[in-house]
Amino acid sequence: MADTLSITDNRTGKTYEIAIQDGTIRAADLRQIKVASDDFGLMSYDPAFMNTASCRSAITYLDGDAGILRYRGYPIEQLAEQSTYLEVAYLLMHGELPNTQQLGAWEHSIMTHTFVHEFLKRALEGYRYDAHPMGRLVAFLATLSTFYTDAKDVRNPEIRKQHVVRIIAKMPTIAAWAYRHSLGRPYIYPSNELSYCGNFLAMLFQIAEPKYKPHPVLERALDVLFILHADHEQNCSTSAARGVGSAESDPYVSLAAASAALYGPLHGGANEAVLRMLKKIGNVKNVPEFIASVKAGEGKLMGFGHRVYKNYDPRAKVIKKLADDVFAVTGRNPLLDIALELEKIALSDEYFIKRKLYPNVDFYSGLIYQAMGFPVEMFPVLFAIPRASGWLSQWCEMLDDNEQKISRPRQIYTGPDARDYVPMAKR
Ligand code: ACO
């Protein structure tokens, strides 16, 4: 059986043979299909990239129908159980798990780049106390680009490495300081004695303790949440990082663009939207009425549905279990009962079954974050911090891919034909 596709163009009666590789045809191969020699050639039209592969990638494998997620081949469940976020970040970047020495060196280089330029403190003062922390994160990533002008040399692998480390290292510091600023609390400098997540918790929550000790269960829970959020192949924000990066923009502004995409309520902003939704529902007894309003098209069940998963999101499964460990320390989040009831009703309701709508990663993560003491505005930031390692891995892979060029989709023009300018007096 030949791996080709025969296409007959009924406009001309001509037949074409197009190669199939990896279950895919090359859109550019369609260009040979023309009605006349000066014809541009056939294009494919795919709004929202519903069925178009934009790259070849060896980072994350996702089977949405089977509910499978793997980083570099390793199942997400095994990584969540046995690995750490920094080890996963190494795996995403380098393609293999590190040995003891490699992991030690990687952790050391991350934890010795956690300080940020003092100017950033002054930049923080420019924001109102109630500025959304995601807005600040987007701006600070772009601001960091102005400090590290050598980062523009994106074709230099050594320089690239340095900035990958810097970004992963500084994300928690920027996020924690934005949070402290909104509360009017003094900024806490990073502590290299603590783990990546322990240090982050200290920068967020330390008050007057000479030595802040994060609760080990909460520190581990945050680390697991970071593992689960580290990468998710070609989603909206990753595509933004790749798209902006394809213009050879530096990694800071490329990640600012990715963060801006993540900010949206249909993407990383969904965990925040879930919490607001649960609060609005207010009580388990109001759940049937809320579900009815969703089915009537009056709103979405936030935290449900996914472009790719048409099965239970494997990350949501891990998070649901993790919630028990966290609530054993913090006390049960009263909104959990509403979430469980929503899930129960939705999973047995024809509307959701027919559309294959299952809980996604955001459905339970917000409940954990809230129980740990994070305000809802911080939820998308908690998504962005670990996703930085995924964005950077994808950005590097894009730069090293000889087939990639500046990202530039085509369009079908639907505007007016050529017409003469009409002077103001004649309009
Ligand atoms: N609640 C109710 N109905 C839904 C939901 C939902 N959460 N999601 C999809 N649907 C319905 C749509 O109305 C549509 O119904 P129709 O066929 O009758 O028109 C059908 O399911 C298909 O939905 P689409 O919008 O075509 O699916 P798409 O793949 O474009 O959207 C998305 C995926 C954006 C995630 C969507 O499911 C959604 O908005 N969910 C809520 C927001 C959310 O939780 N986002 C987080 C995603 S995970 C992440 O980014 C980390």
PDB file of C-alpha atoms and ligand atoms in Angstrom, residues 50 265-268 270 274 294 299-308 310 315 351-352 355 357 360-362 383, ligand 1:
ATOM      1  CA  MET A  50      -8.236  22.557  14.168  1.00  0.00           C
ATOM      2  CA  PRO A 265     -10.021  32.802  30.329  1.00  0.00           C
ATOM      3  CA  LEU A 266     -10.267  30.107  27.642  1.00  0.00           C
ATOM      4  CA  HIS A 267      -6.667  29.083  28.361  1.00  0.00           C
ATOM      5  CA  GLY A 268      -4.654  29.554  31.584  1.00  0.00           C
ATOM      6  CA  ALA A 270      -9.664  29.190  33.240  1.00  0.00           C
ATOM      7  CA  VAL A 274     -13.539  28.130  37.720  1.00  0.00           C
ATOM      8  CA  VAL A 294     -25.005  26.054  30.692  1.00  0.00           C
ATOM      9  CA  GLY A 299     -22.430  30.321  29.825  1.00  0.00           C
ATOM     10  CA  LYS A 300     -19.789  27.658  29.913  1.00  0.00           C
ATOM     11  CA  LEU A 301     -18.943  25.158  32.571  1.00  0.00           C
ATOM     12  CA  MET A 302     -15.450  26.493  33.178  1.00  0.00           C
ATOM     13  CA  GLY A 303     -12.761  23.865  33.713  1.00  0.00           C
ATOM     14  CA  PHE A 304     -14.614  21.497  31.403  1.00  0.00           C
ATOM     15  CA  GLY A 305     -13.817  20.678  27.807  1.00  0.00           C
ATOM     16  CA  HIS A 306     -10.593  20.783  25.880  1.00  0.00           C
ATOM     17  CA  ARG A 307      -9.612  21.244  22.269  1.00  0.00           C
ATOM     18  CA  VAL A 308      -7.576  18.052  22.330  1.00  0.00           C
ATOM     19  CA  LYS A 310     -12.026  14.128  24.495  1.00  0.00           C
ATOM     20  CA  ARG A 315      -3.606  15.893  34.771  1.00  0.00           C
ATOM     21  CA  TYR A 351     -25.199  17.322  26.793  1.00  0.00           C
ATOM     22  CA  PHE A 352     -21.672  16.827  28.171  1.00  0.00           C
ATOM     23  CA  ARG A 355     -19.764  16.665  23.326  1.00  0.00           C
ATOM     24  CA  LEU A 357     -16.670  17.367  27.803  1.00  0.00           C
ATOM     25  CA  ASN A 360      -9.581  19.620  32.462  1.00  0.00           C
ATOM     26  CA  VAL A 361      -6.465  20.552  34.444  1.00  0.00           C
ATOM     27  CA  ASP A 362      -8.067  23.782  35.647  1.00  0.00           C
ATOM     28  CA  PHE A 383       0.363  28.161  35.614  1.00  0.00           C
TER      29      PHE A 383
HETATM   30  N1  ACO B   1     -19.252  24.176  28.883  1.00  0.00           N
HETATM   31  C1  ACO B   1     -20.337  23.982  28.102  1.00  0.00           C
HETATM   32  N2  ACO B   1     -20.274  23.685  26.804  1.00  0.00           N
HETATM   33  C2  ACO B   1     -19.053  23.567  26.257  1.00  0.00           C
HETATM   34  C3  ACO B   1     -17.871  23.748  27.004  1.00  0.00           C
HETATM   35  C4  ACO B   1     -18.006  24.063  28.370  1.00  0.00           C
HETATM   36  N3  ACO B   1     -16.935  24.232  29.144  1.00  0.00           N
HETATM   37  N4  ACO B   1     -16.808  23.572  26.199  1.00  0.00           N
HETATM   38  C5  ACO B   1     -17.301  23.298  24.979  1.00  0.00           C
HETATM   39  N5  ACO B   1     -18.656  23.292  25.029  1.00  0.00           N
HETATM   40  C6  ACO B   1     -19.573  22.955  23.920  1.00  0.00           C
HETATM   41  C7  ACO B   1     -19.616  24.065  22.878  1.00  0.00           C
HETATM   42  O1  ACO B   1     -20.623  25.005  23.175  1.00  0.00           O
HETATM   43  C8  ACO B   1     -19.876  23.291  21.630  1.00  0.00           C
HETATM   44  O2  ACO B   1     -21.249  22.937  21.619  1.00  0.00           O
HETATM   45  P1  ACO B   1     -22.069  22.887  20.198  1.00  0.00           P
HETATM   46  O3  ACO B   1     -21.447  21.727  19.462  1.00  0.00           O
HETATM   47  O4  ACO B   1     -23.476  22.644  20.602  1.00  0.00           O
HETATM   48  O5  ACO B   1     -21.859  24.197  19.540  1.00  0.00           O
HETATM   49  C9  ACO B   1     -19.101  21.995  21.823  1.00  0.00           C
HETATM   50  O6  ACO B   1     -19.009  21.826  23.253  1.00  0.00           O
HETATM   51  C10 ACO B   1     -17.691  22.034  21.234  1.00  0.00           C
HETATM   52  O7  ACO B   1     -17.014  23.142  21.792  1.00  0.00           O
HETATM   53  P2  ACO B   1     -15.962  24.043  21.039  1.00  0.00           P
HETATM   54  O8  ACO B   1     -16.069  25.432  21.568  1.00  0.00           O
HETATM   55  O9  ACO B   1     -16.097  23.854  19.555  1.00  0.00           O
HETATM   56  O10 ACO B   1     -14.616  23.375  21.490  1.00  0.00           O
HETATM   57  P3  ACO B   1     -13.172  24.028  21.385  1.00  0.00           P
HETATM   58  O11 ACO B   1     -12.254  22.884  21.165  1.00  0.00           O
HETATM   59  O12 ACO B   1     -13.140  25.128  20.416  1.00  0.00           O
HETATM   60  O13 ACO B   1     -12.971  24.656  22.832  1.00  0.00           O
HETATM   61  C11 ACO B   1     -12.281  25.055  25.040  1.00  0.00           C
HETATM   62  C12 ACO B   1     -12.168  24.132  23.810  1.00  0.00           C
HETATM   63  C13 ACO B   1     -11.918  26.485  24.665  1.00  0.00           C
HETATM   64  C14 ACO B   1     -11.311  24.575  26.108  1.00  0.00           C
HETATM   65  C15 ACO B   1     -13.744  24.974  25.575  1.00  0.00           C
HETATM   66  O14 ACO B   1     -14.061  23.648  25.932  1.00  0.00           O
HETATM   67  C16 ACO B   1     -13.964  25.911  26.739  1.00  0.00           C
HETATM   68  O15 ACO B   1     -14.201  27.102  26.549  1.00  0.00           O
HETATM   69  N6  ACO B   1     -13.898  25.372  28.027  1.00  0.00           N
HETATM   70  C17 ACO B   1     -14.069  26.214  29.187  1.00  0.00           C
HETATM   71  C18 ACO B   1     -12.800  26.998  29.458  1.00  0.00           C
HETATM   72  C19 ACO B   1     -11.700  26.126  29.991  1.00  0.00           C
HETATM   73  O16 ACO B   1     -11.881  25.357  30.917  1.00  0.00           O
HETATM   74  N7  ACO B   1     -10.514  26.310  29.430  1.00  0.00           N
HETATM   75  C20 ACO B   1      -9.316  25.617  29.875  1.00  0.00           C
HETATM   76  C21 ACO B   1      -8.834  24.682  28.842  1.00  0.00           C
HETATM   77  S1  ACO B   1      -7.434  23.810  29.467  1.00  0.00           S
HETATM   78  C22 ACO B   1      -6.161  24.900  29.295  1.00  0.00           C
HETATM   79  O17 ACO B   1      -6.083  25.751  28.460  1.00  0.00           O
HETATM   80  C23 ACO B   1      -5.157  24.774  30.255  1.00  0.00           C
END
